[in-house]
Amino acid sequence: MLLNPSAAPPPTEPEVLETLGGIVARFDRRRALLVPILQAVQAQCAYLPPETMPLVGRHLGIAASEVYGVASFYNQFRFFPPGRHPIRICLGTACHVKAGDIILENFERKLGIQEGQTTADREFSLERVACVGCCALAPVAIVGETVHGHMQPSKVEGLLLQIQIAREKAQREAAAASPQAEDPSDD
Amino acid sequence: MTEAPSIRTLDRLRAAAQAACRARRPEGQPVVRVGLATCGIAAGALDTAEAFRKAIAEAGIDARVETTGCRGHCYAEPLVVIDHPASGFPPILYPEVTPGKAGMLTRFFLGEGDPRFEHMLGATVANELIPSVLEFGRFNREQRLVMDRCGRLDPQSIDDYLADGGYGALARVLAGSPQAVVAAVGAAGLRGRGGAGFPTGRKWELAAAGSAPLRYVVCNADEGDPGAYMDRTLIESNPHQLLEGLAICAYAVGACQAIIYVRAEYPLAVKTLESAIAAAEARGLLGPEVLGTAFAIQVSLFQGSGAFVCGEETALLRSVAGFRGTPTHRPPYPAQKGLGGHPTVIDNVKTLATIPVIVERGAEAFRAVGTPDSPGTAIFSVVGDVVHPGLVEIPMGVTLRELIFDICGGVPGKKRFKAVQIGGPSGGCLPADLLDTPVDFDALSEAGAMMGSGGLVVMDEHTCMVDVARYFLEFTRNESCGKCTFCRLGTCHMLAILERICRGQGRMEDLERLERLARDVRDGSLCGLGRTAPNPVLTTLRYFRDEYEAHVVDQRCPGLSCRPLTAFYIDLEKCARGCDACVGCCPVDAVFTTRTRKKGIDQSLCVKCGECMVACPPEYDAVRRISPAHLAPVIERPPAAEAKT
Amino acid sequence: MIEIRVDGQPIAVCPGANLLEACLAAGIYIPHLCHLPGLPAAASCRLCFVALGDRPDPVPACTVAVQPGLEVLTDTPAVRRLQRSALELLLSAHTIDCRRCPANRRCALQRIARFLKVPLKRPDLPPLDPPGGPPGTGGELVVDPSHCVLCGRCVRTCRRLHGHSRLTFAGRGQRTVVTDWVETGPAIRCTDCGACIEVCPVGAIRLAPGANDPES
């Protein structure tokens, strides 16, 4: 099942909710701090849980709808939890000229999702960005925080495979470290 | 005559900085300098630096690794300079230094004094032993006024900047009157580097006039043009020059608060600025009592959250105040009534970084560079289909031909140059016969393009100009703030028409409608984003109308780029039977083997990604792309059962 | 009082008055949607263009403060071209279903279209899909994005009356909507004053069914 942005976001995990209040309380009650507060929440939670809007609104004395109005204006803010490995494809001019859209399409095909969506297992999410300023390396894909330059359609599969292998390795190591923690219902 | 307190204080700071630099850099010790800006890191420079450190430690060589900013030679990243005085060679520039190469260079050059000529780009200075990079157009045709220190200094070290003469302009300015600075900037004829080219001196005059109790200075580092990244490089490579310019500007207009509005998409730039501001405050170069004078300046960072329209100054101010970044009608201009109703000067990174240069060298010397109406230099990020992409700083007035062909090496391969896109989504596409246009504010506007923020994308014959217009329109449609009717809806309709044409479903009357809409959006929109959004359409219609007509009349894409209008096929004369490269690489299994063991492409499955064309070995070169799509020869796919055997 | 000339006809106005308001008060109609008297110009609907004597390009009248001797033309080809174009664009994003619309006959779009002689349905500008609503359930007010022209009169009126606005713009570009996005928890409530419904020029806002019901 895909996490489609037109559907309601999934329920916020309790521990995320707990941290929200702490983040907001760090800031003065000034309207000019609205965007920095939202940025701090997203830095912590990776997205803006729906509870953010009334919480921040109360802090600053404005309507929750107004907080949502500002947040939804800017590309940076997400209202859905991204995948553990957010993949961003640059579609700046240089990347477009060097066929960045084909790279995006290849990711869409390999992951089985459209841009703006997250895979059902929450491993990957796919986004397009307007330009990351690495134009001389076009076309560019950003996986997590790592910029991959000179992308080719054939490199896509390898990149995903690499992540998967790293993940499986980590899982194996975690399982080896604590064998009793393994969930028997998982297979 | 005793010297002004600001200059005395700076002399003391500089002496301390020079001592600190000497302590860090033992005389004669070999040094490896690795460029570590975002582009270098993306190319793997972190691994390279680490490999040098490891190799040096393992070999027990007395040498150090330093990090610098970006030199602008992005085609050669990771770029490394090795200065090994004892070897007798001058400092040498090495391109594309992988971790493997790093180990090799450590062993041979640092260890044995053999600089490995075959791997070098050249010496960084003219000398008698080895060729210098200064013999290449990419190096000797540039004139670096603003980027002079980029790639030479460690951006993390304020000592480097101070020891190199940095903050001298600020000290000099603080010894004189604010009016003198405004006058000097006015006399230099500096025009805003943000795009529109408004005279900076006049803007400052406007803001300094009257008796406002509070004034602000805002540095606009919301570099949103896709394809431009010089602001990011300037910040990442030499943040203190920007801070110095910012402080001078604040002193000139009487502001005591400054905000740097930087894109959150530039994490390294944000980090570099944060530490630079802290370092400058610690030395008394920012904050209260700057350089021991009564002048105080508080600098804060604001991270823009990703909205291209926030590069527009009224929208930027709304965003800083915590609102949706929608532009407001001008006048009043921010210089008269800006943040919180107070006079606010908003200048681009490049403009502010130019200020210390003007103060140091004087208005006359600055005017001597460039053209009478656009003095100074311009920084372009030249990208796209060009041999040596990267950042280039040239005097205004150099022609596009010199810039693209003599300096950046022209179009790679045997392809022909088709067009150059200047100024991003607000700019336009200029054809080959306008290559002799000089780059300055007025000449470019006249040709229908725009200086913009200096993004320059070179396009070869395999670029479709209708698709380029469509691309930019899609960008402005997505980035339109939605406030005014023309920009919100006009860009949607224009994009719909362009998409239709790119699919081969356009009609001739679409072209007239497109042109009419483009003019209305240009004349009717509220802000600069909307007013310039039609430029890519208007210029491509003006210079490449034949391509539009080919799409509409013949369903043919002359650039072989629009996917619905093109098809791939395999030239059976050239196909080598045995090789399966194209079959293996196809992501959708559209390539198949015929009864004669040659290959064919199933047009109903093909997604036109072009992988097979890349995969086909150059000695066969059998994959062709053709437009209109129906011209591709049809090859029957053998029945599935048979194909599997 | 000072004198300005509009289409050659002298009218007396207060110095510094808003040109659009002055013209309307003098009985000279200029098409307009977003302007609210007494508030700073939003200048977003791009309909109230006029040509000023010395300037070649039309400017929105709502952004002009009158000065003595100002020469205004409201009916030049350039003015009409931009006005018609803006109206056609607005109509292309507006569901034309006048007979079933509550604002029928008092709709500003109908009046402007009649004045500019623009047909309500244009074959050459295909209708655009209305933007989808924001996530979450609606509050007491329902804003129909397929009718809303995003003039912002409701948002600014609410802010003027109550100091803050329940209604707000959300999203960006063509996906911009006016919404009173749901609040989870005690927060600013709508007072049901109905001012936003009153000022909407196209009848795009109504109370949600059951909004007045204290039980819900």
Coordinates of C-alpha atoms in Angstrom, one line a residue, chain B residues 138-645:
Chain B
R138 CA 39.9 28.6 -18.6
F139 CA 42.5 30.1 -16.3
N140 CA 44.1 33.1 -18.1
R141 CA 40.9 34.6 -19.5
E142 CA 39.3 35.0 -16.2
Q143 CA 39.6 38.0 -14.0
R144 CA 39.0 37.2 -10.4
L145 CA 38.0 40.2 -8.4
V146 CA 35.4 38.7 -6.2
M147 CA 36.4 35.1 -6.3
D148 CA 40.1 35.8 -5.9
R149 CA 40.3 34.1 -2.5
C150 CA 38.0 31.2 -3.3
G151 CA 39.9 28.0 -3.3
R152 CA 43.0 29.6 -1.9
L153 CA 41.9 30.0 1.7
D154 CA 40.5 27.7 4.3
P155 CA 36.9 28.9 4.6
Q156 CA 36.8 27.6 8.2
S157 CA 39.7 29.8 9.2
I158 CA 39.2 33.5 10.0
D159 CA 43.0 33.7 10.5
D160 CA 43.5 32.9 6.8
Y161 CA 41.2 35.7 5.7
L162 CA 42.7 38.2 8.1
A163 CA 46.3 37.3 7.2
D164 CA 45.5 37.6 3.5
G165 CA 44.4 41.3 4.1
G166 CA 40.8 40.5 4.9
Y167 CA 38.6 43.0 6.8
G168 CA 41.0 45.8 5.7
A169 CA 38.2 47.4 3.8
L170 CA 36.0 47.4 6.9
A171 CA 38.7 49.0 9.0
R172 CA 39.3 51.7 6.3
V173 CA 35.6 52.4 6.0
L174 CA 35.1 52.7 9.8
A175 CA 37.8 55.4 9.8
G176 CA 35.7 57.5 7.5
S177 CA 32.1 58.7 7.2
P178 CA 29.2 56.5 6.1
Q179 CA 28.4 59.0 3.4
A180 CA 31.8 58.5 1.9
V181 CA 31.1 54.7 1.5
V182 CA 27.7 55.4 -0.2
A183 CA 29.4 57.9 -2.5
A184 CA 32.3 55.4 -3.3
V185 CA 29.8 52.6 -4.2
G186 CA 27.8 55.1 -6.3
A187 CA 30.9 56.3 -8.0
A188 CA 32.0 52.7 -8.8
G189 CA 28.7 52.3 -10.7
L190 CA 28.1 48.9 -9.1
R191 CA 24.8 47.4 -10.2
G192 CA 23.0 44.8 -8.1
R193 CA 24.2 41.3 -9.0
G194 CA 20.9 39.7 -8.1
G195 CA 19.6 40.0 -11.6
A196 CA 17.8 43.3 -12.4
G197 CA 21.0 45.4 -12.1
F198 CA 19.6 48.2 -10.0
P199 CA 22.4 50.7 -9.1
T200 CA 23.5 49.7 -5.6
G201 CA 24.7 53.1 -4.6
R202 CA 21.3 54.6 -5.3
K203 CA 19.6 51.9 -3.2
W204 CA 21.9 52.7 -0.3
E205 CA 21.3 56.4 -0.7
L206 CA 17.5 55.8 -0.5
A207 CA 17.8 53.7 2.6
A208 CA 20.2 56.0 4.4
A209 CA 18.0 59.1 3.7
G210 CA 15.8 60.5 6.4
S211 CA 15.9 59.8 10.1
A212 CA 14.6 56.3 10.6
P213 CA 15.2 55.0 14.1
L214 CA 15.9 51.5 12.8
R215 CA 17.3 50.1 9.6
Y216 CA 18.0 46.6 8.3
V217 CA 20.4 45.1 5.9
V218 CA 19.4 41.8 4.3
C219 CA 21.7 39.6 2.3
N220 CA 19.7 37.7 -0.3
A221 CA 21.3 34.2 -0.6
D222 CA 18.1 32.5 -1.6
E223 CA 19.7 31.3 -4.8
G224 CA 16.8 29.5 -6.4
D225 CA 17.7 29.6 -10.1
P226 CA 18.0 26.0 -11.2
G227 CA 21.5 26.0 -12.8
A228 CA 23.1 28.7 -10.7
Y229 CA 25.3 28.1 -7.7
M230 CA 27.8 30.9 -7.4
D231 CA 26.3 32.3 -4.3
R232 CA 26.6 28.9 -2.6
T233 CA 30.2 28.7 -3.7
L234 CA 31.1 32.2 -2.5
I235 CA 29.6 31.4 0.9
E236 CA 31.2 28.0 1.2
S237 CA 34.6 29.2 0.0
N238 CA 35.0 32.6 1.5
P239 CA 32.3 33.5 3.9
H240 CA 34.2 36.4 5.5
Q241 CA 34.3 38.5 2.4
L242 CA 30.5 38.4 2.4
L243 CA 30.4 39.3 6.1
E244 CA 32.8 42.1 5.5
G245 CA 30.7 43.5 2.7
L246 CA 27.6 43.1 4.9
A247 CA 29.2 45.1 7.7
I248 CA 30.3 47.8 5.4
C249 CA 26.8 48.1 3.9
A250 CA 25.3 48.3 7.4
Y251 CA 27.7 51.0 8.4
A252 CA 27.0 53.0 5.2
V253 CA 23.2 53.0 5.6
G254 CA 23.2 53.2 9.4
A255 CA 21.8 49.8 10.1
C256 CA 22.7 47.8 13.2
Q257 CA 20.9 44.6 12.3
A258 CA 21.7 42.3 9.4
I259 CA 20.0 39.1 8.2
I260 CA 21.4 36.6 5.8
Y261 CA 18.6 34.8 4.1
V262 CA 20.1 31.5 2.9
R263 CA 18.5 28.5 1.4
A264 CA 18.0 25.6 3.7
E265 CA 18.9 23.4 0.7
Y266 CA 22.5 24.5 1.2
P267 CA 23.4 22.8 4.5
L268 CA 27.1 23.3 4.1
A269 CA 26.7 27.0 3.3
V270 CA 24.5 27.4 6.5
K271 CA 27.1 25.7 8.6
T272 CA 30.0 27.7 7.1
L273 CA 28.2 31.0 7.7
E274 CA 27.3 30.0 11.3
S275 CA 30.9 29.3 12.2
A276 CA 32.1 32.4 10.3
I277 CA 29.8 34.7 12.1
A278 CA 30.8 33.2 15.5
A279 CA 34.5 33.6 14.6
A280 CA 34.0 37.2 13.5
E281 CA 32.1 38.1 16.6
A282 CA 34.8 36.5 18.8
R283 CA 37.4 38.8 17.2
G284 CA 35.2 41.9 17.5
L285 CA 34.7 42.1 13.7
L286 CA 31.0 41.9 14.1
G287 CA 28.7 42.5 17.1
P288 CA 29.0 45.5 19.5
E289 CA 31.9 47.9 19.1
V290 CA 33.2 46.6 15.8
L291 CA 37.0 47.0 15.6
G292 CA 37.0 49.1 18.7
T293 CA 34.6 51.8 17.3
A294 CA 31.1 52.7 18.3
F295 CA 29.6 50.9 15.3
A296 CA 27.6 47.8 16.2
I297 CA 26.2 45.2 13.9
Q298 CA 24.3 42.1 14.8
V299 CA 24.2 39.5 12.1
S300 CA 21.7 36.6 12.1
L301 CA 20.9 33.8 9.7
F302 CA 17.5 33.0 8.3
Q303 CA 17.0 29.7 6.5
G304 CA 14.7 30.0 3.5
S305 CA 12.4 27.0 3.3
G306 CA 12.3 26.5 -0.4
A307 CA 10.3 28.9 -2.4
F308 CA 11.8 30.4 -5.5
V309 CA 9.6 33.5 -5.2
C310 CA 11.4 34.4 -2.0
G311 CA 14.3 35.7 -4.1
E312 CA 11.9 38.5 -4.9
E313 CA 12.7 41.1 -2.2
T314 CA 9.1 41.9 -1.0
A315 CA 8.4 38.2 -0.8
L316 CA 11.6 37.6 1.1
L317 CA 10.7 40.1 3.7
R318 CA 7.2 38.5 4.2
S319 CA 9.0 35.2 4.6
V320 CA 11.4 36.6 7.2
A321 CA 8.5 38.1 9.1
G322 CA 6.9 34.6 9.4
F323 CA 4.3 34.8 6.7
R324 CA 3.6 33.1 3.4
G325 CA 6.3 34.4 1.0
T326 CA 4.0 36.3 -1.4
P327 CA 5.2 39.5 -3.0
T328 CA 3.6 42.9 -2.4
H329 CA 3.1 45.8 -4.7
R330 CA 6.1 48.2 -5.1
P331 CA 6.3 51.1 -4.4
P332 CA 6.9 51.4 -1.5
Y333 CA 10.3 49.9 -2.1
P334 CA 11.9 48.0 0.8
A335 CA 14.7 50.6 0.9
Q336 CA 12.1 53.0 2.0
K337 CA 9.7 50.8 3.9
G338 CA 10.8 47.2 4.5
L339 CA 11.1 44.9 7.4
G340 CA 8.6 46.0 10.1
G341 CA 8.2 49.2 8.1
H342 CA 11.8 50.2 8.5
P343 CA 14.2 51.0 5.6
T344 CA 15.8 47.8 4.5
V345 CA 18.6 47.3 2.0
I346 CA 18.4 43.9 0.3
D347 CA 21.5 43.0 -1.7
N348 CA 22.6 39.8 -3.3
V349 CA 25.7 37.8 -2.1
K350 CA 27.8 38.7 -5.1
T351 CA 26.9 42.4 -4.7
L352 CA 28.0 42.4 -1.0
A353 CA 31.1 40.4 -1.7
T354 CA 32.1 43.0 -4.3
I355 CA 32.0 45.8 -1.8
P356 CA 35.3 45.1 0.0
V357 CA 36.9 44.9 -3.5
I358 CA 35.6 48.4 -4.4
V359 CA 36.8 49.9 -1.1
E360 CA 40.2 48.3 -1.3
R361 CA 40.9 49.2 -4.9
G362 CA 38.9 52.3 -5.2
A363 CA 36.0 53.2 -7.5
E364 CA 38.2 54.2 -10.4
A365 CA 40.0 50.9 -10.5
F366 CA 36.7 49.1 -10.3
R367 CA 35.3 51.1 -13.2
A368 CA 38.3 50.3 -15.3
V369 CA 37.0 46.7 -15.4
G370 CA 34.0 45.8 -17.5
T371 CA 31.9 48.2 -19.6
P372 CA 31.0 51.8 -18.8
D373 CA 27.3 50.9 -18.0
S374 CA 28.1 47.6 -16.3
P375 CA 31.4 48.0 -14.5
G376 CA 33.2 45.2 -12.8
T377 CA 33.1 41.5 -13.3
A378 CA 30.3 39.0 -13.7
I379 CA 30.3 35.5 -12.2
F380 CA 28.6 32.8 -14.4
S381 CA 28.0 29.2 -13.6
V382 CA 28.5 27.7 -17.0
V383 CA 26.9 24.2 -17.1
G384 CA 25.1 21.9 -19.6
D385 CA 26.7 20.7 -22.8
V386 CA 30.1 22.3 -22.3
V387 CA 33.6 20.8 -22.0
H388 CA 34.7 22.7 -18.9
P389 CA 31.7 23.5 -16.8
G390 CA 32.0 25.5 -13.6
L391 CA 32.2 29.0 -12.2
V392 CA 33.8 31.7 -14.3
E393 CA 34.5 35.3 -13.3
I394 CA 35.0 37.5 -16.3
P395 CA 34.9 41.3 -16.9
M396 CA 31.5 42.5 -18.1
G397 CA 31.5 43.0 -21.9
V398 CA 33.2 39.7 -22.8
T399 CA 31.1 38.0 -25.6
L400 CA 29.2 34.8 -25.1
R401 CA 31.3 33.2 -27.8
E402 CA 34.5 33.9 -25.8
L403 CA 32.9 32.7 -22.6
I404 CA 31.5 29.5 -24.0
F405 CA 34.1 28.5 -26.6
D406 CA 37.4 30.2 -25.6
I407 CA 37.1 29.9 -21.9
C408 CA 34.9 26.9 -21.3
G409 CA 36.0 24.8 -24.2
G410 CA 32.8 24.7 -26.3
V411 CA 30.4 21.8 -26.9
P412 CA 31.9 18.4 -26.3
G413 CA 32.0 15.7 -28.9
K414 CA 31.2 16.5 -32.5
K415 CA 27.9 18.0 -31.7
R416 CA 26.9 21.5 -32.8
F417 CA 26.1 24.3 -30.5
K418 CA 22.4 25.2 -30.6
A419 CA 21.5 27.7 -27.9
V420 CA 22.5 29.2 -24.6
Q421 CA 20.1 29.8 -21.8
I422 CA 21.0 32.8 -19.6
G423 CA 19.3 33.9 -16.4
G424 CA 17.4 30.9 -15.4
P425 CA 13.6 30.8 -15.5
S426 CA 13.5 34.6 -15.9
G427 CA 16.0 34.6 -18.7
G428 CA 15.9 33.5 -22.3
C429 CA 17.5 31.3 -24.9
L430 CA 19.9 32.9 -27.4
P431 CA 20.8 31.2 -30.7
A432 CA 24.2 30.8 -32.3
D433 CA 24.0 34.0 -34.3
L434 CA 23.7 36.0 -31.1
L435 CA 26.9 34.6 -29.7
D436 CA 28.7 37.8 -30.2
T437 CA 26.4 39.6 -27.7
P438 CA 28.5 41.0 -24.9
V439 CA 27.5 39.9 -21.4
D440 CA 26.3 43.0 -19.6
F441 CA 23.0 43.9 -18.1
D442 CA 21.7 46.0 -21.0
A443 CA 22.9 44.0 -24.0
L444 CA 21.4 40.7 -22.6
S445 CA 18.0 42.4 -21.8
E446 CA 17.9 43.8 -25.3
A447 CA 18.4 40.3 -26.8
G448 CA 15.4 39.1 -24.7
A449 CA 17.5 37.2 -22.1
M450 CA 18.6 38.6 -18.7
M451 CA 21.6 38.6 -16.6
G452 CA 19.5 37.0 -13.8
S453 CA 21.7 35.5 -11.2
G454 CA 24.2 34.3 -13.8
G455 CA 23.2 30.8 -14.6
L456 CA 24.2 29.9 -18.1
V457 CA 23.2 26.6 -19.6
V458 CA 24.8 25.6 -22.9
M459 CA 22.7 23.4 -25.1
D460 CA 23.8 21.3 -28.1
E461 CA 21.9 20.2 -31.1
H462 CA 20.2 17.4 -29.2
T463 CA 18.3 19.8 -27.1
C464 CA 14.7 20.6 -28.0
M465 CA 13.9 24.3 -27.6
V466 CA 10.2 23.7 -27.1
D467 CA 11.0 21.3 -24.3
V468 CA 13.4 23.8 -22.7
A469 CA 10.6 26.4 -22.7
R470 CA 8.3 23.7 -21.3
Y471 CA 10.8 22.9 -18.6
F472 CA 11.1 26.5 -17.4
L473 CA 7.4 27.0 -17.5
E474 CA 6.9 23.9 -15.4
F475 CA 9.3 25.4 -13.0
T476 CA 7.6 28.8 -12.7
R477 CA 4.2 27.2 -12.6
N478 CA 5.4 25.1 -9.6
E479 CA 7.1 28.1 -8.0
S480 CA 4.4 30.7 -8.6
C481 CA 3.2 31.9 -5.3
G482 CA -0.4 31.9 -6.5
K483 CA -1.3 35.4 -5.4
C484 CA -1.9 37.1 -8.7
T485 CA -4.2 35.9 -11.5
F486 CA -1.7 36.1 -14.4
C487 CA 1.1 34.2 -12.9
R488 CA -1.1 31.6 -11.1
L489 CA -3.3 30.7 -14.0
G490 CA -1.4 32.1 -17.0
T491 CA 1.6 29.9 -16.4
C492 CA -0.8 26.9 -16.1
H493 CA -2.4 27.5 -19.5
M494 CA 1.0 28.3 -21.2
L495 CA 2.4 25.0 -19.8
A496 CA -0.6 23.1 -21.0
I497 CA -0.1 24.4 -24.5
L498 CA 3.6 23.6 -24.4
E499 CA 2.9 20.1 -23.2
R500 CA 0.5 19.6 -26.0
I501 CA 3.0 20.7 -28.5
C502 CA 5.7 18.5 -27.0
R503 CA 3.3 15.5 -27.4
G504 CA 2.8 16.4 -31.0
Q505 CA -0.8 17.4 -30.4
G506 CA -0.3 21.2 -30.9
R507 CA -2.1 23.2 -33.5
M508 CA -0.8 26.3 -35.3
E509 CA -3.3 28.6 -33.5
D510 CA -1.7 27.4 -30.3
L511 CA 1.4 29.3 -31.1
E512 CA -0.5 32.6 -31.4
R513 CA -2.4 31.9 -28.2
L514 CA 0.8 31.1 -26.5
E515 CA 2.4 34.3 -27.6
R516 CA -0.6 36.3 -26.6
L517 CA -0.7 34.7 -23.1
A518 CA 3.0 35.2 -22.7
R519 CA 2.7 38.9 -23.4
D520 CA -0.3 39.3 -21.0
V521 CA 1.5 37.5 -18.2
R522 CA 4.6 39.6 -18.8
D523 CA 2.6 42.9 -18.7
G524 CA 0.0 42.0 -16.1
S525 CA 1.8 40.1 -13.3
L526 CA 2.4 41.5 -9.8
C527 CA 6.0 40.7 -9.3
G528 CA 9.2 40.1 -11.1
L529 CA 8.7 36.3 -11.1
G530 CA 5.5 36.5 -13.1
R531 CA 6.7 39.4 -15.3
T532 CA 9.8 37.4 -16.4
A533 CA 8.2 33.9 -16.4
P534 CA 7.3 34.2 -20.1
N535 CA 10.8 35.1 -21.2
P536 CA 11.8 31.5 -22.0
V537 CA 8.7 31.1 -24.2
L538 CA 9.0 34.5 -25.8
T539 CA 12.7 34.0 -26.7
T540 CA 12.3 30.5 -28.0
L541 CA 9.3 31.6 -30.1
R542 CA 11.4 34.5 -31.4
Y543 CA 14.6 32.6 -32.3
F544 CA 13.4 29.0 -32.7
R545 CA 9.9 29.3 -34.2
D546 CA 10.8 26.7 -36.8
E547 CA 11.2 24.1 -34.0
Y548 CA 7.7 24.8 -32.7
E549 CA 6.3 24.5 -36.3
A550 CA 8.1 21.2 -36.8
H551 CA 6.4 19.9 -33.7
V552 CA 3.0 21.1 -34.7
V553 CA 3.1 20.4 -38.5
D554 CA 5.3 17.3 -38.9
Q555 CA 5.1 15.9 -35.4
R556 CA 8.9 16.1 -35.6
C557 CA 11.2 17.0 -32.8
P558 CA 14.4 18.5 -34.5
G559 CA 16.4 18.0 -31.3
L560 CA 15.4 14.3 -31.1
S561 CA 14.4 14.9 -27.5
C562 CA 10.6 14.9 -27.0
R563 CA 9.9 11.3 -26.3
P564 CA 6.4 11.0 -27.8
L565 CA 7.8 12.3 -31.1
T566 CA 10.9 10.1 -31.3
A567 CA 11.6 6.4 -31.6
F568 CA 14.7 4.3 -31.1
Y569 CA 15.5 1.5 -33.5
I570 CA 18.4 -0.7 -34.2
D571 CA 20.2 -0.4 -37.5
L572 CA 20.4 -4.0 -38.6
E573 CA 23.3 -3.2 -41.0
K574 CA 25.4 -2.4 -38.0
C575 CA 24.1 -4.7 -35.3
A576 CA 26.7 -7.3 -34.4
R577 CA 24.3 -10.3 -33.7
G578 CA 26.3 -11.9 -30.8
C579 CA 26.4 -8.9 -28.5
D580 CA 23.5 -8.7 -26.0
A581 CA 24.3 -5.3 -24.5
C582 CA 21.1 -3.6 -25.5
V583 CA 18.9 -6.5 -24.5
G584 CA 20.5 -6.7 -21.1
C585 CA 20.3 -3.0 -20.2
C586 CA 16.7 -2.4 -21.2
P587 CA 14.7 -1.7 -18.1
V588 CA 11.4 -2.7 -19.7
D589 CA 12.4 -5.7 -21.8
A590 CA 11.6 -3.8 -25.0
V591 CA 14.7 -5.0 -26.8
F592 CA 14.5 -8.4 -28.3
T593 CA 16.5 -10.9 -30.4
T594 CA 15.2 -11.7 -33.9
R595 CA 15.4 -15.0 -35.7
T596 CA 18.7 -13.9 -37.3
R597 CA 20.1 -13.1 -33.8
K598 CA 20.0 -9.4 -34.5
K599 CA 18.1 -7.1 -32.2
G600 CA 14.9 -5.2 -32.5
I601 CA 12.9 -2.8 -30.3
D602 CA 9.3 -3.3 -29.4
Q603 CA 8.0 0.3 -29.8
S604 CA 4.9 -0.5 -27.7
L605 CA 7.0 -1.2 -24.7
C606 CA 9.9 1.2 -25.2
V607 CA 10.1 4.1 -22.7
K608 CA 12.8 5.9 -24.7
C609 CA 15.2 6.1 -21.9
G610 CA 18.2 5.8 -24.3
E611 CA 20.0 3.1 -22.2
C612 CA 20.5 0.9 -25.3
M613 CA 22.1 3.7 -27.2
V614 CA 24.6 4.2 -24.3
A615 CA 25.1 0.4 -24.0
C616 CA 25.7 -0.4 -27.7
P617 CA 29.5 -0.7 -28.1
P618 CA 31.0 2.2 -30.0
E619 CA 32.4 -0.1 -32.7
Y620 CA 28.9 -1.1 -33.7
D621 CA 27.0 2.1 -32.9
A622 CA 23.8 0.5 -34.1
V623 CA 21.1 2.2 -32.1
R624 CA 19.5 5.2 -33.8
R625 CA 17.0 7.7 -32.6
I626 CA 14.6 9.2 -35.2
S627 CA 11.7 11.7 -35.4
P628 CA 8.9 11.6 -36.2
A629 CA 8.4 8.3 -34.5
H630 CA 6.6 6.5 -37.4
L631 CA 9.8 6.6 -39.5
A632 CA 11.4 3.9 -37.3
P633 CA 11.5 0.6 -39.3
V634 CA 9.2 -2.0 -37.8
I635 CA 10.9 -5.3 -36.8
E636 CA 8.5 -8.1 -35.8
R637 CA 9.0 -9.5 -32.4
P638 CA 9.2 -13.3 -32.6
P639 CA 6.4 -15.1 -30.6
A640 CA 7.2 -15.2 -26.9
A641 CA 7.7 -19.0 -26.7
E642 CA 10.2 -19.0 -29.4
A643 CA 12.1 -16.0 -28.1
K644 CA 12.7 -17.8 -24.8
T645 CA 14.5 -20.7 -26.3

